[in-house]
Amino acid sequence: MKVTAWNDAEWVRITGHGLTVRQPFELVDGVWVSSEIPELQMLSLDECETIQEQAAVVTMHEVATFSIEVKDPSGGKALATKAWNRLWDFHLLSLAANAPCFILYNSSEGKGGTVYSVANRNLIVRPLSSSKELTPSALEWAKNHESNFRQLINNEQFSSAMRYFGNAHYLFDLEHRIMLLWAGIEGLLQVEAEHSRRLALYCALLSNGSLEERVELFDMVKKAYSLRSRVVHGAKPSKKKLESGYEDATRLLAELLAKCVELGRVPERAELDRASLSAQIL
């Protein structure tokens, strides 16, 4: 897992899978999101360090759906470092679209030709069932909240939950994906396992929806968490229920992480408990 660039290179393009974009969009200065995928010719070991990496790039190229281009006239190590630090942008775009995406490989051109390297620790990536479009409003959301996202990366609760979200979709079994996603939700909200009512309440409190929508979300979370508990304890729900549970957990964790980005912080348990007592029955 690395990012490389020639000394005379001015850009690095990092390809991804799972999202699409209609036209180029500048996320921050010198960092563009686009649909452009570098043309891949017959690779040689001069362009990749190992045969394994060469095979991985060829395979990943077939599923690439978008890319992030990082520009820096300094080239070489400075450019590679800047591009490496932009890998988090794939997570930011996931939150903006409320959908998973994968980092694939990167490429850079210089006088010596094109150099490729795998930017994902997984050499084999199974394609997602579908790709989601990054709408103009989603891209604007990412641009407007990029600074908050960068600050939250240093928050252990947030970064752990974000990694759980990113890693869950690589797993082969739906049961394992569900467990990892719910571990992210529990860790982000600081709720210990089996406290489904508190989890559901905190999720509803962080929702931007109406009262009716938050009540519906509260009921959905309790139901989804019940499926998670059955999976953890060895039950075998139907494939349809597992697929639904996976989709619910994916959407929920993405929404919670996005809400934290909008707030610029991860709410503490005491704050959430206090918010839950802000209304009373008369």
PDB file of N, CA, C and O in Angstrom, residues 35-95:
ATOM      1  N   SER A  35     -14.242  11.701 -13.347  1.00  0.00           N
ATOM      2  CA  SER A  35     -14.579  10.385 -13.898  1.00  0.00           C
ATOM      3  C   SER A  35     -13.431   9.827 -14.739  1.00  0.00           C
ATOM      4  O   SER A  35     -13.525   8.716 -15.271  1.00  0.00           O
ATOM      5  N   GLU A  36     -12.357  10.578 -14.872  1.00  0.00           N
ATOM      6  CA  GLU A  36     -11.250  10.162 -15.738  1.00  0.00           C
ATOM      7  C   GLU A  36     -10.474   8.998 -15.116  1.00  0.00           C
ATOM      8  O   GLU A  36     -10.041   9.060 -13.972  1.00  0.00           O
ATOM      9  N   ILE A  37     -10.306   7.971 -15.885  1.00  0.00           N
ATOM     10  CA  ILE A  37      -9.525   6.804 -15.485  1.00  0.00           C
ATOM     11  C   ILE A  37      -8.337   6.714 -16.430  1.00  0.00           C
ATOM     12  O   ILE A  37      -8.517   6.732 -17.651  1.00  0.00           O
ATOM     13  N   PRO A  38      -7.111   6.643 -15.920  1.00  0.00           N
ATOM     14  CA  PRO A  38      -5.943   6.598 -16.806  1.00  0.00           C
ATOM     15  C   PRO A  38      -5.987   5.380 -17.718  1.00  0.00           C
ATOM     16  O   PRO A  38      -6.354   4.290 -17.297  1.00  0.00           O
ATOM     17  N   GLU A  39      -5.635   5.595 -18.966  1.00  0.00           N
ATOM     18  CA  GLU A  39      -5.591   4.489 -19.916  1.00  0.00           C
ATOM     19  C   GLU A  39      -4.479   3.534 -19.520  1.00  0.00           C
ATOM     20  O   GLU A  39      -3.364   3.949 -19.229  1.00  0.00           O
ATOM     21  N   LEU A  40      -4.805   2.273 -19.511  1.00  0.00           N
ATOM     22  CA  LEU A  40      -3.841   1.269 -19.047  1.00  0.00           C
ATOM     23  C   LEU A  40      -3.360   0.440 -20.227  1.00  0.00           C
ATOM     24  O   LEU A  40      -4.125  -0.271 -20.865  1.00  0.00           O
ATOM     25  N   GLN A  41      -2.062   0.547 -20.510  1.00  0.00           N
ATOM     26  CA  GLN A  41      -1.453  -0.245 -21.567  1.00  0.00           C
ATOM     27  C   GLN A  41      -0.883  -1.525 -20.950  1.00  0.00           C
ATOM     28  O   GLN A  41      -1.060  -1.800 -19.768  1.00  0.00           O
ATOM     29  N   MET A  42      -0.177  -2.288 -21.732  1.00  0.00           N
ATOM     30  CA  MET A  42       0.488  -3.482 -21.213  1.00  0.00           C
ATOM     31  C   MET A  42       1.553  -3.050 -20.204  1.00  0.00           C
ATOM     32  O   MET A  42       2.482  -2.301 -20.541  1.00  0.00           O
ATOM     33  N   LEU A  43       1.406  -3.494 -18.969  1.00  0.00           N
ATOM     34  CA  LEU A  43       2.337  -3.082 -17.924  1.00  0.00           C
ATOM     35  C   LEU A  43       3.603  -3.928 -17.938  1.00  0.00           C
ATOM     36  O   LEU A  43       3.577  -5.116 -18.245  1.00  0.00           O
ATOM     37  N   SER A  44       4.713  -3.299 -17.574  1.00  0.00           N
ATOM     38  CA  SER A  44       5.970  -4.014 -17.415  1.00  0.00           C
ATOM     39  C   SER A  44       6.427  -3.837 -15.975  1.00  0.00           C
ATOM     40  O   SER A  44       5.906  -3.013 -15.239  1.00  0.00           O
ATOM     41  N   LEU A  45       7.436  -4.587 -15.577  1.00  0.00           N
ATOM     42  CA  LEU A  45       7.945  -4.468 -14.209  1.00  0.00           C
ATOM     43  C   LEU A  45       8.688  -3.149 -14.006  1.00  0.00           C
ATOM     44  O   LEU A  45       9.032  -2.804 -12.882  1.00  0.00           O
ATOM     45  N   ASP A  46       8.938  -2.415 -15.092  1.00  0.00           N
ATOM     46  CA  ASP A  46       9.503  -1.077 -14.929  1.00  0.00           C
ATOM     47  C   ASP A  46       8.457  -0.112 -14.389  1.00  0.00           C
ATOM     48  O   ASP A  46       8.788   0.916 -13.811  1.00  0.00           O
ATOM     49  N   GLU A  47       7.201  -0.454 -14.591  1.00  0.00           N
ATOM     50  CA  GLU A  47       6.105   0.413 -14.167  1.00  0.00           C
ATOM     51  C   GLU A  47       5.497  -0.026 -12.832  1.00  0.00           C
ATOM     52  O   GLU A  47       4.819   0.760 -12.173  1.00  0.00           O
ATOM     53  N   CYS A  48       5.714  -1.267 -12.444  1.00  0.00           N
ATOM     54  CA  CYS A  48       5.269  -1.797 -11.152  1.00  0.00           C
ATOM     55  C   CYS A  48       6.443  -2.539 -10.513  1.00  0.00           C
ATOM     56  O   CYS A  48       7.259  -3.141 -11.208  1.00  0.00           O
ATOM     57  N   GLU A  49       6.507  -2.506  -9.192  1.00  0.00           N
ATOM     58  CA  GLU A  49       7.656  -3.100  -8.511  1.00  0.00           C
ATOM     59  C   GLU A  49       7.660  -4.616  -8.542  1.00  0.00           C
ATOM     60  O   GLU A  49       8.710  -5.240  -8.601  1.00  0.00           O
ATOM     61  N   THR A  50       6.465  -5.245  -8.462  1.00  0.00           N
ATOM     62  CA  THR A  50       6.391  -6.704  -8.401  1.00  0.00           C
ATOM     63  C   THR A  50       5.339  -7.232  -9.367  1.00  0.00           C
ATOM     64  O   THR A  50       4.460  -6.493  -9.823  1.00  0.00           O
ATOM     65  N   ILE A  51       5.430  -8.512  -9.657  1.00  0.00           N
ATOM     66  CA  ILE A  51       4.435  -9.162 -10.512  1.00  0.00           C
ATOM     67  C   ILE A  51       3.069  -9.120  -9.844  1.00  0.00           C
ATOM     68  O   ILE A  51       2.039  -8.913 -10.502  1.00  0.00           O
ATOM     69  N   GLN A  52       3.035  -9.314  -8.506  1.00  0.00           N
ATOM     70  CA  GLN A  52       1.768  -9.291  -7.768  1.00  0.00           C
ATOM     71  C   GLN A  52       1.089  -7.927  -7.899  1.00  0.00           C
ATOM     72  O   GLN A  52      -0.120  -7.838  -8.109  1.00  0.00           O
ATOM     73  N   GLU A  53       1.893  -6.865  -7.786  1.00  0.00           N
ATOM     74  CA  GLU A  53       1.332  -5.532  -7.893  1.00  0.00           C
ATOM     75  C   GLU A  53       0.863  -5.262  -9.326  1.00  0.00           C
ATOM     76  O   GLU A  53      -0.183  -4.637  -9.547  1.00  0.00           O
ATOM     77  N   GLN A  54       1.613  -5.742 -10.269  1.00  0.00           N
ATOM     78  CA  GLN A  54       1.240  -5.595 -11.675  1.00  0.00           C
ATOM     79  C   GLN A  54      -0.121  -6.241 -11.939  1.00  0.00           C
ATOM     80  O   GLN A  54      -1.004  -5.638 -12.571  1.00  0.00           O
ATOM     81  N   ALA A  55      -0.311  -7.466 -11.442  1.00  0.00           N
ATOM     82  CA  ALA A  55      -1.579  -8.180 -11.626  1.00  0.00           C
ATOM     83  C   ALA A  55      -2.720  -7.463 -10.923  1.00  0.00           C
ATOM     84  O   ALA A  55      -3.841  -7.381 -11.450  1.00  0.00           O
ATOM     85  N   ALA A  56      -2.435  -6.917  -9.722  1.00  0.00           N
ATOM     86  CA  ALA A  56      -3.472  -6.215  -8.965  1.00  0.00           C
ATOM     87  C   ALA A  56      -3.934  -4.964  -9.686  1.00  0.00           C
ATOM     88  O   ALA A  56      -5.135  -4.675  -9.758  1.00  0.00           O
ATOM     89  N   VAL A  57      -3.004  -4.201 -10.262  1.00  0.00           N
ATOM     90  CA  VAL A  57      -3.359  -2.973 -10.985  1.00  0.00           C
ATOM     91  C   VAL A  57      -4.233  -3.305 -12.191  1.00  0.00           C
ATOM     92  O   VAL A  57      -5.239  -2.636 -12.447  1.00  0.00           O
ATOM     93  N   VAL A  58      -3.855  -4.343 -12.940  1.00  0.00           N
ATOM     94  CA  VAL A  58      -4.636  -4.736 -14.118  1.00  0.00           C
ATOM     95  C   VAL A  58      -6.051  -5.122 -13.709  1.00  0.00           C
ATOM     96  O   VAL A  58      -7.044  -4.716 -14.342  1.00  0.00           O
ATOM     97  N   THR A  59      -6.175  -5.901 -12.637  1.00  0.00           N
ATOM     98  CA  THR A  59      -7.494  -6.342 -12.172  1.00  0.00           C
ATOM     99  C   THR A  59      -8.324  -5.164 -11.651  1.00  0.00           C
ATOM    100  O   THR A  59      -9.513  -5.038 -11.947  1.00  0.00           O
ATOM    101  N   MET A  60      -7.690  -4.298 -10.864  1.00  0.00           N
ATOM    102  CA  MET A  60      -8.405  -3.148 -10.301  1.00  0.00           C
ATOM    103  C   MET A  60      -8.861  -2.177 -11.379  1.00  0.00           C
ATOM    104  O   MET A  60      -9.917  -1.547 -11.251  1.00  0.00           O
ATOM    105  N   HIS A  61      -8.064  -2.056 -12.438  1.00  0.00           N
ATOM    106  CA  HIS A  61      -8.413  -1.129 -13.513  1.00  0.00           C
ATOM    107  C   HIS A  61      -9.777  -1.461 -14.117  1.00  0.00           C
ATOM    108  O   HIS A  61     -10.525  -0.564 -14.524  1.00  0.00           O
ATOM    109  N   GLU A  62     -10.116  -2.729 -14.136  1.00  0.00           N
ATOM    110  CA  GLU A  62     -11.371  -3.162 -14.741  1.00  0.00           C
ATOM    111  C   GLU A  62     -12.591  -2.688 -13.958  1.00  0.00           C
ATOM    112  O   GLU A  62     -13.693  -2.629 -14.522  1.00  0.00           O
ATOM    113  N   VAL A  63     -12.433  -2.365 -12.660  1.00  0.00           N
ATOM    114  CA  VAL A  63     -13.586  -1.966 -11.842  1.00  0.00           C
ATOM    115  C   VAL A  63     -13.535  -0.491 -11.443  1.00  0.00           C
ATOM    116  O   VAL A  63     -14.397  -0.014 -10.712  1.00  0.00           O
ATOM    117  N   ALA A  64     -12.528   0.250 -11.903  1.00  0.00           N
ATOM    118  CA  ALA A  64     -12.399   1.663 -11.535  1.00  0.00           C
ATOM    119  C   ALA A  64     -13.575   2.467 -12.083  1.00  0.00           C
ATOM    120  O   ALA A  64     -13.969   2.304 -13.239  1.00  0.00           O
ATOM    121  N   THR A  65     -14.145   3.340 -11.237  1.00  0.00           N
ATOM    122  CA  THR A  65     -15.302   4.145 -11.647  1.00  0.00           C
ATOM    123  C   THR A  65     -15.074   5.647 -11.518  1.00  0.00           C
ATOM    124  O   THR A  65     -15.832   6.433 -12.067  1.00  0.00           O
ATOM    125  N   PHE A  66     -14.051   6.060 -10.771  1.00  0.00           N
ATOM    126  CA  PHE A  66     -13.758   7.488 -10.623  1.00  0.00           C
ATOM    127  C   PHE A  66     -12.324   7.629 -10.143  1.00  0.00           C
ATOM    128  O   PHE A  66     -11.631   6.624  -9.892  1.00  0.00           O
ATOM    129  N   SER A  67     -11.861   8.858 -10.018  1.00  0.00           N
ATOM    130  CA  SER A  67     -10.489   9.065  -9.555  1.00  0.00           C
ATOM    131  C   SER A  67     -10.360  10.395  -8.829  1.00  0.00           C
ATOM    132  O   SER A  67     -11.211  11.281  -8.957  1.00  0.00           O
ATOM    133  N   ILE A  68      -9.299  10.503  -8.047  1.00  0.00           N
ATOM    134  CA  ILE A  68      -8.919  11.759  -7.410  1.00  0.00           C
ATOM    135  C   ILE A  68      -7.535  12.122  -7.948  1.00  0.00           C
ATOM    136  O   ILE A  68      -6.598  11.334  -7.837  1.00  0.00           O
ATOM    137  N   GLU A  69      -7.424  13.302  -8.548  1.00  0.00           N
ATOM    138  CA  GLU A  69      -6.147  13.760  -9.084  1.00  0.00           C
ATOM    139  C   GLU A  69      -5.545  14.792  -8.135  1.00  0.00           C
ATOM    140  O   GLU A  69      -6.194  15.768  -7.772  1.00  0.00           O
ATOM    141  N   VAL A  70      -4.305  14.544  -7.739  1.00  0.00           N
ATOM    142  CA  VAL A  70      -3.595  15.434  -6.821  1.00  0.00           C
ATOM    143  C   VAL A  70      -2.457  16.094  -7.593  1.00  0.00           C
ATOM    144  O   VAL A  70      -1.625  15.408  -8.182  1.00  0.00           O
ATOM    145  N   LYS A  71      -2.430  17.422  -7.583  1.00  0.00           N
ATOM    146  CA  LYS A  71      -1.420  18.173  -8.340  1.00  0.00           C
ATOM    147  C   LYS A  71      -0.459  18.882  -7.394  1.00  0.00           C
ATOM    148  O   LYS A  71      -0.867  19.438  -6.375  1.00  0.00           O
ATOM    149  N   ASP A  72       0.819  18.837  -7.735  1.00  0.00           N
ATOM    150  CA  ASP A  72       1.852  19.554  -6.984  1.00  0.00           C
ATOM    151  C   ASP A  72       3.083  19.643  -7.879  1.00  0.00           C
ATOM    152  O   ASP A  72       3.685  18.616  -8.204  1.00  0.00           O
ATOM    153  N   PRO A  73       3.489  20.832  -8.280  1.00  0.00           N
ATOM    154  CA  PRO A  73       4.636  20.977  -9.187  1.00  0.00           C
ATOM    155  C   PRO A  73       5.958  20.550  -8.562  1.00  0.00           C
ATOM    156  O   PRO A  73       6.947  20.388  -9.281  1.00  0.00           O
ATOM    157  N   SER A  74       5.995  20.353  -7.252  1.00  0.00           N
ATOM    158  CA  SER A  74       7.238  19.926  -6.587  1.00  0.00           C
ATOM    159  C   SER A  74       7.658  18.537  -7.035  1.00  0.00           C
ATOM    160  O   SER A  74       8.846  18.212  -7.070  1.00  0.00           O
ATOM    161  N   GLY A  75       6.667  17.694  -7.366  1.00  0.00           N
ATOM    162  CA  GLY A  75       6.969  16.346  -7.827  1.00  0.00           C
ATOM    163  C   GLY A  75       7.592  15.466  -6.764  1.00  0.00           C
ATOM    164  O   GLY A  75       7.725  15.846  -5.597  1.00  0.00           O
ATOM    165  N   GLY A  76       7.997  14.286  -7.167  1.00  0.00           N
ATOM    166  CA  GLY A  76       8.727  13.372  -6.302  1.00  0.00           C
ATOM    167  C   GLY A  76       8.079  13.109  -4.958  1.00  0.00           C
ATOM    168  O   GLY A  76       6.869  12.894  -4.855  1.00  0.00           O
ATOM    169  N   LYS A  77       8.882  13.128  -3.906  1.00  0.00           N
ATOM    170  CA  LYS A  77       8.420  12.785  -2.572  1.00  0.00           C
ATOM    171  C   LYS A  77       7.341  13.735  -2.075  1.00  0.00           C
ATOM    172  O   LYS A  77       6.383  13.315  -1.423  1.00  0.00           O
ATOM    173  N   ALA A  78       7.480  15.030  -2.371  1.00  0.00           N
ATOM    174  CA  ALA A  78       6.485  16.009  -1.920  1.00  0.00           C
ATOM    175  C   ALA A  78       5.120  15.712  -2.519  1.00  0.00           C
ATOM    176  O   ALA A  78       4.095  15.755  -1.829  1.00  0.00           O
ATOM    177  N   LEU A  79       5.094  15.384  -3.803  1.00  0.00           N
ATOM    178  CA  LEU A  79       3.842  15.055  -4.475  1.00  0.00           C
ATOM    179  C   LEU A  79       3.277  13.745  -3.945  1.00  0.00           C
ATOM    180  O   LEU A  79       2.074  13.643  -3.680  1.00  0.00           O
ATOM    181  N   ALA A  80       4.131  12.742  -3.784  1.00  0.00           N
ATOM    182  CA  ALA A  80       3.672  11.450  -3.276  1.00  0.00           C
ATOM    183  C   ALA A  80       3.109  11.582  -1.865  1.00  0.00           C
ATOM    184  O   ALA A  80       2.089  10.964  -1.524  1.00  0.00           O
ATOM    185  N   THR A  81       3.749  12.400  -1.037  1.00  0.00           N
ATOM    186  CA  THR A  81       3.269  12.604   0.338  1.00  0.00           C
ATOM    187  C   THR A  81       1.919  13.308   0.340  1.00  0.00           C
ATOM    188  O   THR A  81       1.008  12.937   1.089  1.00  0.00           O
ATOM    189  N   LYS A  82       1.783  14.319  -0.513  1.00  0.00           N
ATOM    190  CA  LYS A  82       0.509  15.036  -0.602  1.00  0.00           C
ATOM    191  C   LYS A  82      -0.601  14.091  -1.050  1.00  0.00           C
ATOM    192  O   LYS A  82      -1.714  14.105  -0.497  1.00  0.00           O
ATOM    193  N   ALA A  83      -0.303  13.250  -2.041  1.00  0.00           N
ATOM    194  CA  ALA A  83      -1.295  12.300  -2.534  1.00  0.00           C
ATOM    195  C   ALA A  83      -1.639  11.266  -1.465  1.00  0.00           C
ATOM    196  O   ALA A  83      -2.805  10.889  -1.304  1.00  0.00           O
ATOM    197  N   TRP A  84      -0.633  10.809  -0.730  1.00  0.00           N
ATOM    198  CA  TRP A  84      -0.871   9.844   0.357  1.00  0.00           C
ATOM    199  C   TRP A  84      -1.828  10.426   1.385  1.00  0.00           C
ATOM    200  O   TRP A  84      -2.758   9.757   1.853  1.00  0.00           O
ATOM    201  N   ASN A  85      -1.639  11.685   1.738  1.00  0.00           N
ATOM    202  CA  ASN A  85      -2.497  12.334   2.725  1.00  0.00           C
ATOM    203  C   ASN A  85      -3.912  12.566   2.210  1.00  0.00           C
ATOM    204  O   ASN A  85      -4.818  12.817   3.014  1.00  0.00           O
ATOM    205  N   ARG A  86      -4.102  12.497   0.901  1.00  0.00           N
ATOM    206  CA  ARG A  86      -5.439  12.689   0.338  1.00  0.00           C
ATOM    207  C   ARG A  86      -6.221  11.388   0.255  1.00  0.00           C
ATOM    208  O   ARG A  86      -7.388  11.389  -0.165  1.00  0.00           O
ATOM    209  N   LEU A  87      -5.642  10.255   0.657  1.00  0.00           N
ATOM    210  CA  LEU A  87      -6.383   8.991   0.633  1.00  0.00           C
ATOM    211  C   LEU A  87      -7.622   9.048   1.515  1.00  0.00           C
ATOM    212  O   LEU A  87      -8.618   8.376   1.258  1.00  0.00           O
ATOM    213  N   TRP A  88      -7.558   9.861   2.581  1.00  0.00           N
ATOM    214  CA  TRP A  88      -8.726  10.019   3.452  1.00  0.00           C
ATOM    215  C   TRP A  88      -9.906  10.607   2.692  1.00  0.00           C
ATOM    216  O   TRP A  88     -11.067  10.472   3.105  1.00  0.00           O
ATOM    217  N   ASP A  89      -9.634  11.295   1.575  1.00  0.00           N
ATOM    218  CA  ASP A  89     -10.723  11.916   0.822  1.00  0.00           C
ATOM    219  C   ASP A  89     -11.726  10.887   0.312  1.00  0.00           C
ATOM    220  O   ASP A  89     -12.902  11.202   0.106  1.00  0.00           O
ATOM    221  N   PHE A  90     -11.276   9.662   0.099  1.00  0.00           N
ATOM    222  CA  PHE A  90     -12.204   8.620  -0.334  1.00  0.00           C
ATOM    223  C   PHE A  90     -13.256   8.360   0.745  1.00  0.00           C
ATOM    224  O   PHE A  90     -14.420   8.104   0.434  1.00  0.00           O
ATOM    225  N   HIS A  91     -12.854   8.428   2.010  1.00  0.00           N
ATOM    226  CA  HIS A  91     -13.807   8.274   3.105  1.00  0.00           C
ATOM    227  C   HIS A  91     -14.755   9.461   3.165  1.00  0.00           C
ATOM    228  O   HIS A  91     -15.957   9.306   3.397  1.00  0.00           O
ATOM    229  N   LEU A  92     -14.216  10.666   2.973  1.00  0.00           N
ATOM    230  CA  LEU A  92     -15.052  11.862   2.969  1.00  0.00           C
ATOM    231  C   LEU A  92     -16.116  11.769   1.873  1.00  0.00           C
ATOM    232  O   LEU A  92     -17.294  12.095   2.095  1.00  0.00           O
ATOM    233  N   LEU A  93     -15.725  11.326   0.697  1.00  0.00           N
ATOM    234  CA  LEU A  93     -16.669  11.192  -0.403  1.00  0.00           C
ATOM    235  C   LEU A  93     -17.705  10.102  -0.132  1.00  0.00           C
ATOM    236  O   LEU A  93     -18.864  10.227  -0.549  1.00  0.00           O
ATOM    237  N   SER A  94     -17.313   9.057   0.579  1.00  0.00           N
ATOM    238  CA  SER A  94     -18.265   8.023   0.990  1.00  0.00           C
ATOM    239  C   SER A  94     -19.366   8.616   1.859  1.00  0.00           C
ATOM    240  O   SER A  94     -20.548   8.305   1.697  1.00  0.00           O
ATOM    241  N   LEU A  95     -18.960   9.467   2.796  1.00  0.00           N
ATOM    242  CA  LEU A  95     -19.943  10.093   3.686  1.00  0.00           C
ATOM    243  C   LEU A  95     -20.834  11.051   2.903  1.00  0.00           C
ATOM    244  O   LEU A  95     -22.041  11.141   3.157  1.00  0.00           O
TER     245      LEU A  95
END
